[in-house]
Structures are given as C-alpha cells and as structure tokens.
PDB file of N, CA and C in Angstrom:
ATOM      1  N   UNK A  30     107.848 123.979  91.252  1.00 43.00           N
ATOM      2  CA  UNK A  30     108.503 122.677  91.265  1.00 43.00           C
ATOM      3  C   UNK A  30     107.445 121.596  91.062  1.00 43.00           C
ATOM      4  N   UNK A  31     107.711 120.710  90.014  1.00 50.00           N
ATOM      5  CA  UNK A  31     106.883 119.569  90.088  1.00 50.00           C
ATOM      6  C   UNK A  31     107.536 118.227  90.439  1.00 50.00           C
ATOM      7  N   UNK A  32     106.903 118.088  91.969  1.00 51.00           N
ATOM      8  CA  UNK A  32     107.496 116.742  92.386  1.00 51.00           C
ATOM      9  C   UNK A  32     107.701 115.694  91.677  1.00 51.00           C
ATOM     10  N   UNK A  33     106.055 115.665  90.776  1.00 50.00           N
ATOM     11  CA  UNK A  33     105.938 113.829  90.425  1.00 50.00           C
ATOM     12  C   UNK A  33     107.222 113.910  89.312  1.00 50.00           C
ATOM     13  N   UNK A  34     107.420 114.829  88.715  1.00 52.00           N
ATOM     14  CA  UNK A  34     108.717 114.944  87.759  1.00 52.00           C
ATOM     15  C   UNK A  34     110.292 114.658  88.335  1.00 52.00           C
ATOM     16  N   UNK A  35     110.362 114.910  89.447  1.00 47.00           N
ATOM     17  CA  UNK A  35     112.176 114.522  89.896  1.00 47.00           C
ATOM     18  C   UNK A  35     111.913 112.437  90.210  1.00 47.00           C
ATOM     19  N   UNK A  36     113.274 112.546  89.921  1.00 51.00           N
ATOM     20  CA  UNK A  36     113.678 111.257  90.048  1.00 51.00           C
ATOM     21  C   UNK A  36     113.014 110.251  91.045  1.00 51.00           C
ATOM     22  N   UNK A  37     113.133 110.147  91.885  1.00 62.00           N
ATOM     23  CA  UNK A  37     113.258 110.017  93.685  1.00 62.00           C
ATOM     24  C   UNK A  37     111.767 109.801  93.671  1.00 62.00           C
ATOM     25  N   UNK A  38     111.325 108.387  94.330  1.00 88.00           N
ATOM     26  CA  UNK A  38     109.755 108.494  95.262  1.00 88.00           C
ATOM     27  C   UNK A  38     109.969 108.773  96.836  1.00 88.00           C
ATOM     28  N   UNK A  39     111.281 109.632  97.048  1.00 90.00           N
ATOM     29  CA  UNK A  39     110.999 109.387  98.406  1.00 90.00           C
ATOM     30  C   UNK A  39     111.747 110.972  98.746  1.00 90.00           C
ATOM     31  N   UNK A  40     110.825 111.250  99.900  1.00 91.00           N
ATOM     32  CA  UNK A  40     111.083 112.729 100.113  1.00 91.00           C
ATOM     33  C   UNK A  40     111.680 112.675 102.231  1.00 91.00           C
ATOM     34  N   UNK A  41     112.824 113.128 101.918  1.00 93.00           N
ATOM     35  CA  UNK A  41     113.085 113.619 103.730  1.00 93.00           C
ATOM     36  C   UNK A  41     114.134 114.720 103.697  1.00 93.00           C
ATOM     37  N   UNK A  42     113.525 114.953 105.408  1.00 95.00           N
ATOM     38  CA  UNK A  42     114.841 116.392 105.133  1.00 95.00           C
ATOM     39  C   UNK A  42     113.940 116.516 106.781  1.00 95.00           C
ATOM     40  N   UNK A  43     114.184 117.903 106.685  1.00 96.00           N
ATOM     41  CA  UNK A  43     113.814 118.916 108.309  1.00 96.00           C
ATOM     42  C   UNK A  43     112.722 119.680 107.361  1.00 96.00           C
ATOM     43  N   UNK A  44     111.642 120.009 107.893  1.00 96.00           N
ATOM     44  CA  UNK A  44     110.468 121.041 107.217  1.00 96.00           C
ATOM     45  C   UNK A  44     110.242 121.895 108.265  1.00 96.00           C
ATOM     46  N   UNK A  45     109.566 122.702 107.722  1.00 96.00           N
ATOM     47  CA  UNK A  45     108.891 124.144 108.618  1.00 96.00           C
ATOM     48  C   UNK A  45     107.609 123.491 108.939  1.00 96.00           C
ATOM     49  N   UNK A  46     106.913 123.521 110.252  1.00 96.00           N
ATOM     50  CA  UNK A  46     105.512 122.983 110.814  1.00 96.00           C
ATOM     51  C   UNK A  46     105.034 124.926 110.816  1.00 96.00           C
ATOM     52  N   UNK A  47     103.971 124.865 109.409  1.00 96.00           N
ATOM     53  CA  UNK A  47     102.982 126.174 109.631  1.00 96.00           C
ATOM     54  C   UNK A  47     101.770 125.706 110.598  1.00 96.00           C
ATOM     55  N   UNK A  48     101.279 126.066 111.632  1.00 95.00           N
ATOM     56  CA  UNK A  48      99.929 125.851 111.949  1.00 95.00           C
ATOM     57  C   UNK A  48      99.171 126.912 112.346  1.00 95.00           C
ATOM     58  N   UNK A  49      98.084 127.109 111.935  1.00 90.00           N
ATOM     59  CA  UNK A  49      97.338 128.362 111.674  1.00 90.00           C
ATOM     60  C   UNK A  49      98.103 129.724 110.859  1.00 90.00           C
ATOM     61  N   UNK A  50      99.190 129.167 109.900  1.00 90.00           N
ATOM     62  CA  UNK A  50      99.352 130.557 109.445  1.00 90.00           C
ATOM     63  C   UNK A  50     101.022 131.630 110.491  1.00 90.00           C
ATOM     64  N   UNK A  51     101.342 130.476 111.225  1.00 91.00           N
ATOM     65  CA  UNK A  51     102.718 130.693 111.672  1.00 91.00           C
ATOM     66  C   UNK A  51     103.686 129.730 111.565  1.00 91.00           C
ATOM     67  N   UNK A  52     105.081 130.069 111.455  1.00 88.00           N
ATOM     68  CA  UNK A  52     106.171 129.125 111.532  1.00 88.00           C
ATOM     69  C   UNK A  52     105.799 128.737 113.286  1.00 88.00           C
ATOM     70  N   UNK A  53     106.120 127.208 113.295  1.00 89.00           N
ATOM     71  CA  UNK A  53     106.217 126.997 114.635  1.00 89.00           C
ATOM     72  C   UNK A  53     107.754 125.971 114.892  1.00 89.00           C
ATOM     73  N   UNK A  54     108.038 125.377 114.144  1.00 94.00           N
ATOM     74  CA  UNK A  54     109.291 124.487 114.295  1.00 94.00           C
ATOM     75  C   UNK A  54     110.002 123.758 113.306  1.00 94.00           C
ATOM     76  N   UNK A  55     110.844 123.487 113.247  1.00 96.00           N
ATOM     77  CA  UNK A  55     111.457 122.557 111.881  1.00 96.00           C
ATOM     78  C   UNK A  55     111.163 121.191 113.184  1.00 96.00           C
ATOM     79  N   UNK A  56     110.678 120.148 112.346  1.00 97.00           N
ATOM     80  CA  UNK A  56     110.305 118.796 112.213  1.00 97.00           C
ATOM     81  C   UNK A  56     110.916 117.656 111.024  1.00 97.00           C
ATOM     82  N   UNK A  57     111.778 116.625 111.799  1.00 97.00           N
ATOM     83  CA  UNK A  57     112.134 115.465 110.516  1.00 97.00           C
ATOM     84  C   UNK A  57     110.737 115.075 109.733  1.00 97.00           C
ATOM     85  N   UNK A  58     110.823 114.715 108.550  1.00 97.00           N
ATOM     86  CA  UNK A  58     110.283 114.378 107.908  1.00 97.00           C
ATOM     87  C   UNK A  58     110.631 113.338 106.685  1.00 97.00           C
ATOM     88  N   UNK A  59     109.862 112.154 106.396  1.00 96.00           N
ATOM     89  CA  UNK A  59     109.844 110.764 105.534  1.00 96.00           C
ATOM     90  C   UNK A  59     108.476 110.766 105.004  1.00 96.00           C
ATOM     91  N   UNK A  60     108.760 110.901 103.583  1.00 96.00           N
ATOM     92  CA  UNK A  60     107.491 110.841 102.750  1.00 96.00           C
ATOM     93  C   UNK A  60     107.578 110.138 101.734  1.00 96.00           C
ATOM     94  N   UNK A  61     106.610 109.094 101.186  1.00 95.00           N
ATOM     95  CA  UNK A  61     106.393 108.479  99.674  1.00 95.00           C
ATOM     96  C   UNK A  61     105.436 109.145  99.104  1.00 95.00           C
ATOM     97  N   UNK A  62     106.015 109.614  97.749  1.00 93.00           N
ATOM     98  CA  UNK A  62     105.210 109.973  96.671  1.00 93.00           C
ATOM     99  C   UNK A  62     103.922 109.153  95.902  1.00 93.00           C
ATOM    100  N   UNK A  63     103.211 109.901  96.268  1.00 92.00           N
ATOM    101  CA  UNK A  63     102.146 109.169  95.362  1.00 92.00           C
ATOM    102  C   UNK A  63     101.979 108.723  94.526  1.00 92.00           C
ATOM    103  N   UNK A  64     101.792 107.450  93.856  1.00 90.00           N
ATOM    104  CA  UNK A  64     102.250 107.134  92.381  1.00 90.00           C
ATOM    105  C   UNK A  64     101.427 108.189  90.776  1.00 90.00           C
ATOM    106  N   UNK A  65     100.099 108.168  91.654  1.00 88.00           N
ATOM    107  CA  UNK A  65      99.281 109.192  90.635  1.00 88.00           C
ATOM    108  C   UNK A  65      99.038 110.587  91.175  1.00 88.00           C
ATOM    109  N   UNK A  66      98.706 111.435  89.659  1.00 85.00           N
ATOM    110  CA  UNK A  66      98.681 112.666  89.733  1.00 85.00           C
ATOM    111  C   UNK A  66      97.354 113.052  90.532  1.00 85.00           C
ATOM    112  N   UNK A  67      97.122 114.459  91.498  1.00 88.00           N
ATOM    113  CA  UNK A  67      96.036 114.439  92.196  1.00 88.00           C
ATOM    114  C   UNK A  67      96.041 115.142  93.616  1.00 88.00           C
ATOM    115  N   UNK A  68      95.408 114.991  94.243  1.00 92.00           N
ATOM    116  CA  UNK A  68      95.127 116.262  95.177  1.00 92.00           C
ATOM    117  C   UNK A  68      96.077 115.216  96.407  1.00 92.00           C
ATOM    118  N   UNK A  69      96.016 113.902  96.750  1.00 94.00           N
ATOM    119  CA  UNK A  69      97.168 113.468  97.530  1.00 94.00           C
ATOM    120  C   UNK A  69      98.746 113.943  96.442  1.00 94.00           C
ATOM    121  N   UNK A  70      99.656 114.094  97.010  1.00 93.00           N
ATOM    122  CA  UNK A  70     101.041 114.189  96.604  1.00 93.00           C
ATOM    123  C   UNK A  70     101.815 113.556  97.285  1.00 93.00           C
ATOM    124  N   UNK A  71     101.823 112.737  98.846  1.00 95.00           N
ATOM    125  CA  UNK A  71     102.915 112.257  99.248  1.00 95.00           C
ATOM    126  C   UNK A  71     101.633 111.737 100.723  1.00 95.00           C
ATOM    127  N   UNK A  72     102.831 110.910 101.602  1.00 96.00           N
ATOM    128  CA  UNK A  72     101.996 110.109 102.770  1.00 96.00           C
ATOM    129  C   UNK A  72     103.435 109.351 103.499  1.00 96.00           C
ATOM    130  N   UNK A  73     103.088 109.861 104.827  1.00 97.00           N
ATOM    131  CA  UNK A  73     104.807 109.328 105.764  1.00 97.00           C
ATOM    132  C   UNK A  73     104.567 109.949 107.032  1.00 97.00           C
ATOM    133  N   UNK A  74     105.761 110.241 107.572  1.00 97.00           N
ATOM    134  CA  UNK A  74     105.371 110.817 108.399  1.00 97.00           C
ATOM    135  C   UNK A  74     106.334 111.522 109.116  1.00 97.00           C
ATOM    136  N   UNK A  75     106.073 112.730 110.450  1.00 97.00           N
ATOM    137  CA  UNK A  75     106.520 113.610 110.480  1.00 97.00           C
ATOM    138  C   UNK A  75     107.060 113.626 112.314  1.00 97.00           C
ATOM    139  N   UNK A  76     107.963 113.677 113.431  1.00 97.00           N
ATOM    140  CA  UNK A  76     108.304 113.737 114.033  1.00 97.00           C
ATOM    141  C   UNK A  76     108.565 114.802 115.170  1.00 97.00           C
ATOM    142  N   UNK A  77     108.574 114.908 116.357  1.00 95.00           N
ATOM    143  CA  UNK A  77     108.543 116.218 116.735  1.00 95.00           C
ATOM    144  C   UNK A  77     108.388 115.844 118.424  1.00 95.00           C
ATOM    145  N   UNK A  78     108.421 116.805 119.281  1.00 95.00           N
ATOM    146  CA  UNK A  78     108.044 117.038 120.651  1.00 95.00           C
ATOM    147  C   UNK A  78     106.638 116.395 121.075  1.00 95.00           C
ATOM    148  N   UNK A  79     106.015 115.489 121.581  1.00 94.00           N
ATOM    149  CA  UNK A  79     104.934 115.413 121.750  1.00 94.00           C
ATOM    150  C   UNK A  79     104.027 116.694 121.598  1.00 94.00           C
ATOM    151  N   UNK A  80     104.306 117.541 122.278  1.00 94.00           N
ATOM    152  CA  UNK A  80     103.614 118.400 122.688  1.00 94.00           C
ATOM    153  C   UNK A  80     103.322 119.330 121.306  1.00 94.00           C
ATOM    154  N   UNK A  81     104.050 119.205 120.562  1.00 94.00           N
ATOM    155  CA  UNK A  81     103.811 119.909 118.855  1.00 94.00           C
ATOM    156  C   UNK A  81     103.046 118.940 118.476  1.00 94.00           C
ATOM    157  N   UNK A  82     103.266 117.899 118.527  1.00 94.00           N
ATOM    158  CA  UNK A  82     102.703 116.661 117.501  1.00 94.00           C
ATOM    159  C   UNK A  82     100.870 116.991 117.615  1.00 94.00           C
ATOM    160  N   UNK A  83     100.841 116.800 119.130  1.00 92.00           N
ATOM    161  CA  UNK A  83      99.339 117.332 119.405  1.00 92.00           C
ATOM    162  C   UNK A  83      99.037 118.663 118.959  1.00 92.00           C
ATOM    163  N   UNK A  84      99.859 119.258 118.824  1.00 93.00           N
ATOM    164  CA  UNK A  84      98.891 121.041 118.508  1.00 93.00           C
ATOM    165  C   UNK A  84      98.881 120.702 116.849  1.00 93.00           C
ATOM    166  N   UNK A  85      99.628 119.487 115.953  1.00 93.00           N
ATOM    167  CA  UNK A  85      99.601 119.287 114.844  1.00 93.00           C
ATOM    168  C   UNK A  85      98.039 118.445 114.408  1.00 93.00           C
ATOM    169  N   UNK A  86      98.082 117.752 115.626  1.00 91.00           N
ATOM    170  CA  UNK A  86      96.764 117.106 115.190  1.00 91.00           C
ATOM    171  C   UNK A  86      95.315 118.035 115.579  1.00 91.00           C
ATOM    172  N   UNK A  87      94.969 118.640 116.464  1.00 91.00           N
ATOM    173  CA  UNK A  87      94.515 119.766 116.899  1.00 91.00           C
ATOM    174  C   UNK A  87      94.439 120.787 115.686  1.00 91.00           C
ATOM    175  N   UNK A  88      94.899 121.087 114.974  1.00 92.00           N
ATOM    176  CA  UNK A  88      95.275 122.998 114.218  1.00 92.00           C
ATOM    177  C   UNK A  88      94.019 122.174 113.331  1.00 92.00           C
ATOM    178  N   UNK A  89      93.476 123.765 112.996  1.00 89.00           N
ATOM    179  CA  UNK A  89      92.616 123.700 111.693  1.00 89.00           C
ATOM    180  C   UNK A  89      93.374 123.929 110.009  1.00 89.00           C
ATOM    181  N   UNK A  90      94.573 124.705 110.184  1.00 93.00           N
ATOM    182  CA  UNK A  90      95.334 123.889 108.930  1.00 93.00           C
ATOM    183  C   UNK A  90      96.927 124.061 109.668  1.00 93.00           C
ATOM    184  N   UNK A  91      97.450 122.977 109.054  1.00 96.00           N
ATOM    185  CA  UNK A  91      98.680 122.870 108.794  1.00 96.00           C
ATOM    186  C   UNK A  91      99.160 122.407 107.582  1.00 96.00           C
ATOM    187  N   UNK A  92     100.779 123.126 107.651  1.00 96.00           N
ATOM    188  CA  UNK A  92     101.336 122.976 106.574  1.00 96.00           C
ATOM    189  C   UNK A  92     103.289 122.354 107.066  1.00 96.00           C
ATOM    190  N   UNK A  93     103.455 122.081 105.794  1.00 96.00           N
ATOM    191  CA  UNK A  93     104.571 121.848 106.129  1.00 96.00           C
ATOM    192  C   UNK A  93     105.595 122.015 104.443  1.00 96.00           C
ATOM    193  N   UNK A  94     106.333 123.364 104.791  1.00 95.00           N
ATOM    194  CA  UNK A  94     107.470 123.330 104.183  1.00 95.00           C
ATOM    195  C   UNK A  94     108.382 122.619 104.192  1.00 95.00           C
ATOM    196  N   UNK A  95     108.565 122.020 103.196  1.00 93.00           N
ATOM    197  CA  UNK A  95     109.561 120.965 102.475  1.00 93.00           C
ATOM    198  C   UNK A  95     110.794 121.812 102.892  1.00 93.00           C
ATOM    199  N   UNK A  96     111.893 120.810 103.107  1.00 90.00           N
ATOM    200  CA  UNK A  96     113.581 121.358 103.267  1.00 90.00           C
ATOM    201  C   UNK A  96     113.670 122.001 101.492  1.00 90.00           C
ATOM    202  N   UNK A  97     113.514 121.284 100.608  1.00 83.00           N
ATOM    203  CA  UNK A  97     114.074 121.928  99.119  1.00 83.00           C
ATOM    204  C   UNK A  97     113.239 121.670  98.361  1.00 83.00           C
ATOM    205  N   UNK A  98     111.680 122.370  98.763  1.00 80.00           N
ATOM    206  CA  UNK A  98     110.832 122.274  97.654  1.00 80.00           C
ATOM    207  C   UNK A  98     109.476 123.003  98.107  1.00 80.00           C
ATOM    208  N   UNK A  99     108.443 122.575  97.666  1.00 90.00           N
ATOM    209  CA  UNK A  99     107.508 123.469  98.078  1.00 90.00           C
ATOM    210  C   UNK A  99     106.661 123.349  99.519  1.00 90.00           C
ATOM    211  N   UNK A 100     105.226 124.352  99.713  1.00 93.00           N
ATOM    212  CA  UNK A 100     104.650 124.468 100.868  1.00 93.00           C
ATOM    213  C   UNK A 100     103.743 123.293 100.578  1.00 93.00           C
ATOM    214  N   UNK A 101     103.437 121.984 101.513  1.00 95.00           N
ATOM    215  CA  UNK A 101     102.013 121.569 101.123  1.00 95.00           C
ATOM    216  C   UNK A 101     101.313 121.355 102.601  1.00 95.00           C
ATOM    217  N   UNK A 102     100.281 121.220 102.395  1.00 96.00           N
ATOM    218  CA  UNK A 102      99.012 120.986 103.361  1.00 96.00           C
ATOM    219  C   UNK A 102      99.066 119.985 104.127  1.00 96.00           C
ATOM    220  N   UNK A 103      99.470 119.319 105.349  1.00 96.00           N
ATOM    221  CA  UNK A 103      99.342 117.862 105.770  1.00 96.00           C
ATOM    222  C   UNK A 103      98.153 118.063 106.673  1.00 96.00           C
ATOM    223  N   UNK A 104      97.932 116.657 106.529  1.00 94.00           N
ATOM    224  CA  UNK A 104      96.419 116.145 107.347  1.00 94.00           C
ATOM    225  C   UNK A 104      97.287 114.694 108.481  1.00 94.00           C
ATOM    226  N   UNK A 105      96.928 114.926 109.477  1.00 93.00           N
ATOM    227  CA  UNK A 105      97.314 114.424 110.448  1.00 93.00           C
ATOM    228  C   UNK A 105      96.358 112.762 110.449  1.00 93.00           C
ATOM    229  N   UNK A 106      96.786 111.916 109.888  1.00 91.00           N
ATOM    230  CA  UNK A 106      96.130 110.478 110.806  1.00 91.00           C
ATOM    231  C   UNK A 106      95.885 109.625 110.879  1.00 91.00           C
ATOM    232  N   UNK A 107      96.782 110.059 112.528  1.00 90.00           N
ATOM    233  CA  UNK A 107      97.615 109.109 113.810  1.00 90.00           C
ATOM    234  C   UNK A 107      98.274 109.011 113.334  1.00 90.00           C
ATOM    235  N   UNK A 108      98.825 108.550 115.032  1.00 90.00           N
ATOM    236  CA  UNK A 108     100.238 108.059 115.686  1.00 90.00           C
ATOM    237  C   UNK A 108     100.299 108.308 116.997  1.00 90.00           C
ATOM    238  N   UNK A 109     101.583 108.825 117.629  1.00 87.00           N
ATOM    239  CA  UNK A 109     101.469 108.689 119.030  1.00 87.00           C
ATOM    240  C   UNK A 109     103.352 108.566 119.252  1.00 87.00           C
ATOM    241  N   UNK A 110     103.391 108.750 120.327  1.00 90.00           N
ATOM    242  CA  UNK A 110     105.327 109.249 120.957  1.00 90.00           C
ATOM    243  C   UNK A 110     105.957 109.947 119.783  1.00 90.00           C
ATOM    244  N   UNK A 111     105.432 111.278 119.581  1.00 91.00           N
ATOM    245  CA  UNK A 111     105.941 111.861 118.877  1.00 91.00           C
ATOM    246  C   UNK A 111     106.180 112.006 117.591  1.00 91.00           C
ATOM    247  N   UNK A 112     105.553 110.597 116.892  1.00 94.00           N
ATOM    248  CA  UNK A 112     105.721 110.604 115.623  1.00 94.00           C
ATOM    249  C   UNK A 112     103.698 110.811 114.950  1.00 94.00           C
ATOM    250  N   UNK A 113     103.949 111.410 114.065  1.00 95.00           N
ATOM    251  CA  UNK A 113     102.273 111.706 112.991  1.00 95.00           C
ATOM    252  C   UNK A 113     102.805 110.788 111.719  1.00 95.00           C
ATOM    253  N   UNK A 114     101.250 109.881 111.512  1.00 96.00           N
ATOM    254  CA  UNK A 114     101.276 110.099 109.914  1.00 96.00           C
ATOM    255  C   UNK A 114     100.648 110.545 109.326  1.00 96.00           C
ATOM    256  N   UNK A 115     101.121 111.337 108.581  1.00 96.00           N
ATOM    257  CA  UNK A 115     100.431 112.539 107.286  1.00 96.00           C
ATOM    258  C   UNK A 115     100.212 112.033 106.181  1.00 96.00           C
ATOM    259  N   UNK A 116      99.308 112.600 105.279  1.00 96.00           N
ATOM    260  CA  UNK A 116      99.281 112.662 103.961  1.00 96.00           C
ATOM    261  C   UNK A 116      99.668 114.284 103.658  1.00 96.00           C
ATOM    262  N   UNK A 117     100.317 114.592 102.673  1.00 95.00           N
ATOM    263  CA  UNK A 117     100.403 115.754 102.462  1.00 95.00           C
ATOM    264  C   UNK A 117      99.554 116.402 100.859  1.00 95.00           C
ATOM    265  N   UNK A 118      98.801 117.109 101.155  1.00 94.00           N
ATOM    266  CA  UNK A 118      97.535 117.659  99.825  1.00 94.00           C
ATOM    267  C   UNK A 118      98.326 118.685  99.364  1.00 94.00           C
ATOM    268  N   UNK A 119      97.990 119.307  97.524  1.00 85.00           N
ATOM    269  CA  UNK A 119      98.371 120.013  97.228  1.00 85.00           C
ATOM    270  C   UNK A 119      97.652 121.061  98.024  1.00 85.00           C
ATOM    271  N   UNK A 120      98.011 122.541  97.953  1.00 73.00           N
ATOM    272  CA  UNK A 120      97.840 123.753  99.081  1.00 73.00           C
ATOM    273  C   UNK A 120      96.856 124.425  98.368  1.00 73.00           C
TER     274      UNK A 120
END
C-alpha cells in the first residue's frame, strides 16, 4: 500500500501497539501525513491506558499497525494522561 497515493492526509482508526516484537493492545489513533516522500510518513498521536503509554515510551521498538493499512515504526515524543505524540517511520 502506498499511503502518500490515497486521497486523504489524514489517517485514524484503532491500531495494534507491537512493542518489542508482541501484540500488546489496540490503541485510537490520529495521524497527518507527511507532505513529502521519506523516511517520516505521518505524525499525531496515539492514546491508551497510562500505563501502556509508558511501556510505549520506554520499548526499544515499537510499532503500530494501522486499522486498514500497513505496519509502521512510531517514535514516541511526549505527552502525558494517556495520550503520545508519534511520528510514525517507514519499518
């Protein structure tokens, strides 16, 4: 799937939180697309239990499966009561 190609600069849904290489939770998620092509792809942010949010900022990788599209890489930073903002990298 190539994002920068669909219509839409704006990405939400429920995603899969991978950290270290396991499913750990579906998390809301609000993302803007990056306008240029490149190793950023999107930047927003991602919602959850405190207590995930921290093991999100904590993990040495995370990922986050898109509701209807692909796996990408997010980088955690800040935020705080539950909400992260991410950038999300190609994987």
């Amino acid at each position: 799937m190539n994002i920068h190609g669909d219509i839409t600069d704006e990405l939400s849904g429920d995603g899969m939180i991978i950290i270290d290489g396991r499913d750990v939770a579906l998390v809301p998620y609000s993302l803007t697309l990056s306008p240029e092509a490149g190793p950023l792809i999107a930047e927003g942010s991602i919602s959850g239990p405190e207590p995930l949010m921290r093991r999100v900022k904590q993990a040495s990788t995370v990922k986050l499966a898109l509701e209807d599209g692909p796996v990408v890489t997010i980088r955690c930073e800040g935020g705080r009561s539950g909400t992260r903002w991410v950038k999300a990298l190609k994987t």
